[in-house]
């Protein structure tokens, strides 16, 4: 019997302590996606793969990919204790998880602070354009999807630019206009820029090489644009929900309604919550230091608590955010056939 084993790969940096013993390093873990969600959440089913304080994240990921590829080609022989027979396991990567900065690095993307801030599509533009009425509206619509071919083409273009005059400025403009920045080759690119300056520089007894004679060819990269699902903790709970919470608390304190909010939060029924974590005293006392589990619970009850304490626009925003969170944290598919039927047209 041969079984396919989909793997969920997680990579992140851990510990930024200045002590040498706990210096910042990157670690890779993996999980078996065939397991039920309740099992995936248990520490026992998360397997450590690799860690290094010296290797770059993409260097670790490349070794990880090669290891999985070798295992998939030869297969992994294991013993099936249920049927008492040998089986062959064929592993493959289902998707890669991590926070937004790490996933952007895996996609050779410059991150959320660049003009074209999305690693999946080309939405965005210059600061002036995004602040205009037309540009602001385009932020809420998806742009053209990024493809590995176009990303690779842009990286190649940056390498070809490295040997041309004004390479540093041209590469910076390229990153600004496309959002593509490959961290794994950044050091090589910087070295090539300096080498290009030396090759074009006239020395005694020799002439500078023309730009068309200084060329470079690079290998193909890894396709992960569509294999890095959005990291919803930082994007939603510690992003939009956290900021709306801060603004709502400001309005409640300004109107001196915070004590009413605390009383309602303390008395609300918590039986129907997906994540019951509503300690009203703690939440109101440490309102500026809440974490994801607090926001996940708050967003489910906020419209019922603040319906007459805040302006209608704020109430409507909390209602929309609540609906979004319910859809995003949809942890169980009751009817797989109906779900797939709706998913296929998308």
Coordinates of C-alpha atoms in Angstrom, one line a residue, residues 49-252:
X49 CA 13.2 19.6 11.3
X50 CA 16.1 22.1 11.4
X51 CA 17.5 25.2 13.0
X52 CA 20.5 27.4 12.5
X53 CA 21.7 30.8 13.7
X54 CA 23.9 31.2 10.6
X55 CA 22.0 29.9 7.6
X56 CA 19.6 32.2 5.9
X57 CA 15.9 31.2 5.9
X58 CA 15.8 30.4 2.2
X59 CA 19.0 28.3 2.6
X60 CA 17.2 26.2 5.2
X61 CA 14.1 26.0 3.1
X62 CA 16.1 24.9 0.1
X63 CA 17.6 22.0 2.1
X64 CA 14.2 21.2 3.4
X65 CA 12.7 21.0 -0.1
X66 CA 15.6 18.8 -1.4
X67 CA 15.1 16.4 1.6
X68 CA 11.3 16.1 0.9
X69 CA 12.0 15.7 -2.9
X70 CA 14.5 12.9 -2.3
X71 CA 12.1 11.2 0.1
X72 CA 9.3 11.5 -2.4
X73 CA 11.4 9.9 -5.2
X74 CA 12.6 6.9 -3.2
X75 CA 9.6 6.6 -0.8
X76 CA 9.7 6.0 2.9
X77 CA 9.1 2.5 4.1
X78 CA 7.1 2.2 7.3
X79 CA 5.0 -0.3 9.2
X80 CA 1.3 0.0 9.4
X81 CA 0.3 -1.2 12.9
X82 CA -3.4 -1.2 12.0
X83 CA -3.2 -3.6 9.1
X84 CA 0.2 -5.3 10.1
X85 CA 1.9 -4.7 6.8
X86 CA 4.7 -2.6 5.3
X87 CA 3.6 0.6 3.5
X88 CA 5.3 3.2 1.4
X89 CA 4.9 6.9 2.3
X90 CA 5.2 9.6 -0.4
X91 CA 5.6 13.0 1.3
X92 CA 4.9 16.3 -0.4
X93 CA 4.5 19.9 0.7
X94 CA 0.9 21.0 1.0
X95 CA 1.7 24.7 2.0
X96 CA 4.1 26.8 4.0
X97 CA 3.0 28.7 7.1
X98 CA 4.6 31.5 9.0
X99 CA 4.1 35.2 9.8
X100 CA 3.8 37.8 7.1
X101 CA 7.5 38.9 7.0
X102 CA 8.7 35.3 6.8
X103 CA 6.2 34.4 4.0
X104 CA 7.1 37.6 2.1
X105 CA 10.8 36.5 2.3
X106 CA 9.9 33.1 1.0
X107 CA 8.1 34.6 -1.9
X108 CA 11.0 37.0 -2.8
X109 CA 8.8 39.9 -1.8
X110 CA 9.9 43.2 -0.2
X111 CA 7.2 43.0 2.5
X112 CA 4.2 45.0 3.7
X113 CA 6.0 48.3 3.8
X114 CA 6.7 48.5 0.1
X115 CA 4.5 50.2 -2.5
X116 CA 3.1 46.9 -3.8
X117 CA 2.6 45.3 -0.4
X118 CA 0.8 42.0 -1.4
X119 CA 2.9 38.9 -2.0
X120 CA 0.1 37.2 -3.8
X121 CA -1.1 39.9 -6.3
X122 CA 0.1 43.2 -7.6
X123 CA -2.3 45.5 -5.7
X124 CA -0.8 48.8 -4.6
X125 CA 1.0 51.7 -6.1
X126 CA 3.0 54.8 -5.0
X127 CA 2.1 56.6 -1.8
X128 CA 0.5 59.5 -3.6
X129 CA -1.6 57.1 -5.7
X130 CA -2.8 55.1 -2.7
X131 CA -3.7 58.3 -0.9
X132 CA -5.9 59.5 -3.8
X133 CA -9.5 58.5 -4.0
X134 CA -9.1 56.2 -7.0
X135 CA -6.0 54.6 -5.6
X136 CA -7.5 54.0 -2.2
X137 CA -10.4 52.2 -3.7
X138 CA -8.1 49.9 -5.7
X139 CA -6.5 48.6 -2.4
X140 CA -9.8 46.8 -1.6
X141 CA -9.8 44.9 -4.9
X142 CA -7.3 42.1 -5.9
X143 CA -4.7 42.9 -8.6
X144 CA -3.1 40.7 -11.1
X145 CA -1.9 37.5 -9.5
X146 CA 1.9 37.2 -9.1
X147 CA 3.4 34.2 -10.8
X148 CA 6.7 32.5 -10.2
X149 CA 7.7 33.1 -13.8
X150 CA 7.2 36.9 -13.5
X151 CA 9.0 37.0 -10.2
X152 CA 11.9 35.0 -11.6
X153 CA 12.0 37.3 -14.6
X154 CA 12.2 40.3 -12.4
X155 CA 15.0 38.8 -10.3
X156 CA 16.9 38.0 -13.5
X157 CA 16.4 41.6 -14.6
X158 CA 17.9 42.9 -11.3
X159 CA 21.0 40.7 -11.8
X160 CA 21.4 41.9 -15.4
X161 CA 21.1 45.5 -14.1
X162 CA 23.8 44.8 -11.5
X163 CA 26.6 45.4 -14.1
X164 CA 25.1 48.5 -15.6
X165 CA 25.9 52.1 -14.6
X166 CA 23.7 53.4 -11.7
X167 CA 22.9 49.8 -10.8
X168 CA 22.2 50.6 -7.1
X169 CA 19.5 53.2 -7.9
X170 CA 18.0 51.1 -10.7
X171 CA 17.6 48.1 -8.5
X172 CA 16.0 50.2 -5.7
X173 CA 13.6 51.6 -8.3
X174 CA 12.9 48.0 -9.5
X175 CA 12.0 46.9 -6.0
X176 CA 9.8 50.0 -5.5
X177 CA 7.9 49.4 -8.7
X178 CA 7.4 45.6 -8.5
X179 CA 7.8 44.7 -4.8
X180 CA 10.2 41.9 -5.8
X181 CA 13.3 41.5 -3.6
X182 CA 15.0 38.1 -3.3
X183 CA 16.7 37.8 0.1
X184 CA 18.6 34.6 -0.7
X185 CA 20.5 36.4 -3.5
X186 CA 20.7 39.9 -2.0
X187 CA 24.3 39.5 -0.8
X188 CA 25.3 38.1 -4.3
X189 CA 23.5 41.0 -6.0
X190 CA 25.3 43.5 -3.8
X191 CA 28.7 41.9 -4.6
X192 CA 27.9 41.9 -8.3
X193 CA 27.0 45.6 -8.2
X194 CA 30.4 46.4 -6.7
X195 CA 32.0 44.0 -9.3
X196 CA 30.2 45.8 -12.1
X197 CA 31.6 49.1 -10.9
X198 CA 35.1 47.7 -11.0
X199 CA 34.6 46.2 -14.5
X200 CA 33.4 49.5 -15.9
X201 CA 36.2 51.4 -14.3
X202 CA 39.1 52.3 -16.4
X203 CA 42.5 51.3 -15.0
X204 CA 46.0 51.9 -16.3
X205 CA 46.7 49.7 -19.3
X206 CA 43.1 48.5 -19.7
X207 CA 39.7 49.7 -20.9
X208 CA 36.4 49.5 -19.2
X209 CA 34.1 46.7 -20.4
X210 CA 30.9 47.8 -22.1
X211 CA 27.6 47.0 -20.4
X212 CA 26.5 44.4 -23.1
X213 CA 29.6 42.3 -22.3
X214 CA 28.9 42.0 -18.6
X215 CA 26.2 39.3 -18.4
X216 CA 24.9 36.8 -15.9
X217 CA 22.7 33.8 -15.9
X218 CA 20.9 32.4 -12.8
X219 CA 19.1 29.2 -12.0
X220 CA 15.3 28.9 -11.6
X221 CA 13.7 29.4 -8.2
X222 CA 10.9 28.0 -6.1
X223 CA 7.1 28.4 -6.8
X224 CA 5.5 29.4 -3.5
X225 CA 3.4 32.4 -4.4
X226 CA 0.2 30.4 -4.0
X227 CA 1.5 28.1 -1.2
X228 CA 1.8 30.7 1.6
X229 CA -1.7 31.1 3.0
X230 CA -2.4 34.4 4.8
X231 CA -1.3 34.4 8.4
X232 CA -4.6 35.5 10.1
X233 CA -3.3 36.0 13.6
X234 CA -1.2 39.1 12.8
X235 CA -3.2 40.2 9.8
X236 CA -6.6 40.2 11.4
X237 CA -6.6 39.8 15.2
X238 CA -3.4 41.7 15.9
X239 CA -4.0 43.9 12.8
X240 CA -7.4 45.4 12.1
X241 CA -9.1 44.1 15.2
X242 CA -6.4 45.4 17.5
X243 CA -6.6 48.9 15.9
X244 CA -10.4 49.0 16.0
X245 CA -10.2 48.0 19.7
X246 CA -7.8 50.8 20.5
X247 CA -10.1 53.4 18.7
X248 CA -13.2 52.0 20.4
X249 CA -11.6 52.1 23.9
X250 CA -10.6 55.7 23.2
X251 CA -14.3 56.6 22.4
X252 CA -15.6 54.8 25.4

